[in-house]
XYZ file of C-alpha atoms in Angstrom:
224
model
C -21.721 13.706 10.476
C -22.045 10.140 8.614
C -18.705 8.403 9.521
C -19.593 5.504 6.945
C -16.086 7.254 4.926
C -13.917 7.188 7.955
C -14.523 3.456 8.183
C -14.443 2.771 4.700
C -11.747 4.102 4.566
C -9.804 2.421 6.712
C -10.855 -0.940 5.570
C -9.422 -0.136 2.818
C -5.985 1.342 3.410
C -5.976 -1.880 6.437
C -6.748 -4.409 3.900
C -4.629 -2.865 0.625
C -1.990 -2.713 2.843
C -2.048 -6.081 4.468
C -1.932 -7.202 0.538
C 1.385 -5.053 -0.231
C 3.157 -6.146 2.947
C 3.424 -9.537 2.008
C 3.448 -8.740 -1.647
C 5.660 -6.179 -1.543
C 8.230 -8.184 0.756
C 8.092 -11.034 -1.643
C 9.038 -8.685 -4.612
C 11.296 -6.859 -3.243
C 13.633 -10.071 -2.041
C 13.700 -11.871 -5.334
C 14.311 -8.847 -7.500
C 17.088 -7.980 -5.174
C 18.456 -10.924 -6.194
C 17.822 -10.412 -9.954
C 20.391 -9.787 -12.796
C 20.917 -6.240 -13.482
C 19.161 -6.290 -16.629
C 15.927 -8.070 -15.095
C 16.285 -6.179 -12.086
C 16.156 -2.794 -14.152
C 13.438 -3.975 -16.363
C 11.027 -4.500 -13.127
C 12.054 -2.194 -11.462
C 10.215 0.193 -14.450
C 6.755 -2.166 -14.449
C 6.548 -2.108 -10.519
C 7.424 1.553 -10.183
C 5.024 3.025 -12.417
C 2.167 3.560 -10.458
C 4.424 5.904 -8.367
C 4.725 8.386 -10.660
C 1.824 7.900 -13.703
C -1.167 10.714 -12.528
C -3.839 8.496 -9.864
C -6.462 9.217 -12.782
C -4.206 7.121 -15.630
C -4.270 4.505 -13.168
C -7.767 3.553 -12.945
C -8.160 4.197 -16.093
C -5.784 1.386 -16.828
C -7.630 -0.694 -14.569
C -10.976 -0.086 -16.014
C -9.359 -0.719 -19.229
C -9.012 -4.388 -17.232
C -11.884 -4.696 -14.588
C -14.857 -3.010 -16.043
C -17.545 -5.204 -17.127
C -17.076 -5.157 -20.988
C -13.169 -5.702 -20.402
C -11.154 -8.956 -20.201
C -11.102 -9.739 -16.337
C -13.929 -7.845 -15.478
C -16.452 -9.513 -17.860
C -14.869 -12.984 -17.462
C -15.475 -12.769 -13.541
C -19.134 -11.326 -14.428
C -20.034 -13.617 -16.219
C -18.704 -16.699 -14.009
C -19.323 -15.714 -11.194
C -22.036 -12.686 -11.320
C -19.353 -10.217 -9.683
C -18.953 -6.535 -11.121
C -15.159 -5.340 -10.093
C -16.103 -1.673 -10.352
C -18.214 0.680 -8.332
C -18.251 -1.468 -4.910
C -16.360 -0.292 -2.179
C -13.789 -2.986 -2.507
C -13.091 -2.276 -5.980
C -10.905 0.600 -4.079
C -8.867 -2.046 -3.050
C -7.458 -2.758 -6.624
C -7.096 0.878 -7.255
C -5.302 1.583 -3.868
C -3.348 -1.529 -3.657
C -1.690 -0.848 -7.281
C -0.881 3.336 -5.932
C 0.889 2.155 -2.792
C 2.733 -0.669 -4.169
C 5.356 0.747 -5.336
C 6.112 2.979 -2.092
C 6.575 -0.387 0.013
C 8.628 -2.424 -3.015
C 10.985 0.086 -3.232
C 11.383 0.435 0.251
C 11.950 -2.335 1.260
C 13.883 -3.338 -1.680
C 16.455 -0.265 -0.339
C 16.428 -2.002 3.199
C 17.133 -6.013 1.556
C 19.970 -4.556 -0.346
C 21.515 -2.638 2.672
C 21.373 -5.783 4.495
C 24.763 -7.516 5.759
C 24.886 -10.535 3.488
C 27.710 -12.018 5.552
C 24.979 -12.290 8.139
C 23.471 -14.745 5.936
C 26.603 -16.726 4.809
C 27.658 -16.900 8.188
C 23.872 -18.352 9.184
C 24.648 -20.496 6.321
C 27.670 -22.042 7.682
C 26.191 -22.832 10.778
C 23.531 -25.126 9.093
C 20.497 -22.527 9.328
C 17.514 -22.716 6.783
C 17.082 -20.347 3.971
C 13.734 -19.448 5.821
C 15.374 -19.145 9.426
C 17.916 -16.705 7.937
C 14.796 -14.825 6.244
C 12.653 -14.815 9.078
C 15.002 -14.257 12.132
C 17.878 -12.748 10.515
C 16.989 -10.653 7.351
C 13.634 -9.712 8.481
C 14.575 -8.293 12.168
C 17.729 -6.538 10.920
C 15.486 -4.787 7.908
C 12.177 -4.143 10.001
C 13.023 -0.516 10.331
C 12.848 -0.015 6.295
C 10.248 -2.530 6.406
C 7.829 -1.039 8.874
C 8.436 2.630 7.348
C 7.382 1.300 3.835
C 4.268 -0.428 5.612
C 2.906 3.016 7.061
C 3.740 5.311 4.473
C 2.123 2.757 2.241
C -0.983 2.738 4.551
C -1.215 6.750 4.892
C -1.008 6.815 0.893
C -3.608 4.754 0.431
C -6.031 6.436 3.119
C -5.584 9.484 1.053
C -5.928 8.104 -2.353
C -8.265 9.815 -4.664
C -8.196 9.746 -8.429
C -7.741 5.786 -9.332
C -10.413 5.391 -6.177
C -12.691 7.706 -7.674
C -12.391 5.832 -10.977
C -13.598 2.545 -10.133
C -15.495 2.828 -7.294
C -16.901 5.961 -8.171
C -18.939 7.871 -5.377
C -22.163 6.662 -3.971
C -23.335 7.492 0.355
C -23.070 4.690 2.551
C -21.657 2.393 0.006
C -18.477 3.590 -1.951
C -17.614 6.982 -0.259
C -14.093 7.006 1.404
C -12.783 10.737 3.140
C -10.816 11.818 -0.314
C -14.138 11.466 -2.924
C -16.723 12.698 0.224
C -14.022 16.066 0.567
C -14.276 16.759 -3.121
C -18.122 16.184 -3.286
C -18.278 18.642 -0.341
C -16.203 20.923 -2.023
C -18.348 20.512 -5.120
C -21.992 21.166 -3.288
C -20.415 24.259 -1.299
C -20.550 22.366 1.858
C -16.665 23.987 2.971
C -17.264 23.421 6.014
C -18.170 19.826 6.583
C -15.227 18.730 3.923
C -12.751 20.573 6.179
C -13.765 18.545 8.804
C -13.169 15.408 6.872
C -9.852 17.244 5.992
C -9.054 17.624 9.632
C -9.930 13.993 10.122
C -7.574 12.841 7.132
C -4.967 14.912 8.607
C -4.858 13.764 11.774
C -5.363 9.829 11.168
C -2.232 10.565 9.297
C -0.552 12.086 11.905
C -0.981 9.710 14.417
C 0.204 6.764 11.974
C 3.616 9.282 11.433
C 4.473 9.715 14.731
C 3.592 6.228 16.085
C 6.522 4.926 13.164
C 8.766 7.534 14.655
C 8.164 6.038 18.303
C 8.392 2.217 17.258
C 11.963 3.302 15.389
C 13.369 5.291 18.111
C 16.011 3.300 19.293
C 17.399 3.044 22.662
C 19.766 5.358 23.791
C 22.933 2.938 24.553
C 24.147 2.785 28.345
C 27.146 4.519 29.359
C 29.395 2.589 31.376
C 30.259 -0.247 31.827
C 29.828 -3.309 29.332
């Protein structure tokens, strides 16, 4: 059994979703912070991955990245670089799916935050980025770390922008979602159930290890 998908795999959820963390925590505070009307307005651009079919995706982002497109023949021609069918071109097709999932997220979390935490951090003569960082941050980490995994369990599962522009190819583009359909398609059920099994249970691990790190303490009885 080649394992080359598992660890593609995973470098690719583990990197996409090292992108959308910071990303996604970035977007999510200033469009908090938005007017209505802008807020509304992105909130439609960012969510649309979320609910447009996987397949429309990358094809909108072949429509960008392939060679004879904008981007994609700009970078080929500077720099030599195709941005589809590499294993990393999953990246762009896996970062744009599970976007949305951690902006909106932790967008919920930033606007159920206490604000007179931060006025009150304010009157004491605390930075903007001490109130972020040891204020906002620890008091929204629960919304923030569920966005995170979900995020990274979409994206290890991702299959029809993936498919789209990084196509298919052994030991150099195959991830567990395109190797389990090419299984399926060559009558080989019972090695693509094993991937199945694998796919299941990497994200059943990364479920119930969430559910551990939120479990909060149970508060003493007694005295105070």
């Amino acid at each position: 059994m080649d394992l080359f998908p598992l660890w593609n795999s995973l470098r690719i959820a583990g990197i996409s979703t090292v992108i959308i963390f910071f990303v996604g925590i970035f977007a999510a505070y200033y469009i908090a912070k938005a007017p209505r009307i802008v807020k509304g307005v992105l909130d439609v651009v960012l969510t649309l991955p979320l609910v447009l079919p996987p397949t429309v995706v990358g094809y909108l982002l072949l429509r960008v990245l392939g060679p004879k497109r904008i981007l994609g023949a700009w970078v080929l021609s500077a720099f030599g670089l195709k941005l589809t069918m590499t294993w990393w071109s999953a990246i762009f097709a896996t970062t744009v799916v599970i976007f949305p999932l951690m902006y909106r997220t932790v967008r919920g979390a930033f606007e159920a935050f206490d604000e007179t935490l931060a006025w009150s951090g304010k009157t004491l003569g605390l930075s903007n980025s001490f109130i972020f960082w040891r204020i906002r941050m620890p008091a929204c980490r629960q919304g923030i770390l569920a966005g995170t995994v979900l995020a990274f369990a979409r994206a290890l599962g991702e299959y029809g922008a993936t498919s789209m522009i990084a196509g298919y190819t052994p030991g150099r583009t195959a991830t567990i979602s395109t190797t389990v359909y090419q299984l399926w398609r060559t009558d080989n059920d019972a090695l693509a159930f094993r991937w199945v099994l694998v796919n299941v249970a990497i994200s059943a691990v990364v479920l119930l290890a969430v559910n551990f790190l939120e479990k909060r303490k149970t508060p003493r009885k007694g005295g105070a």
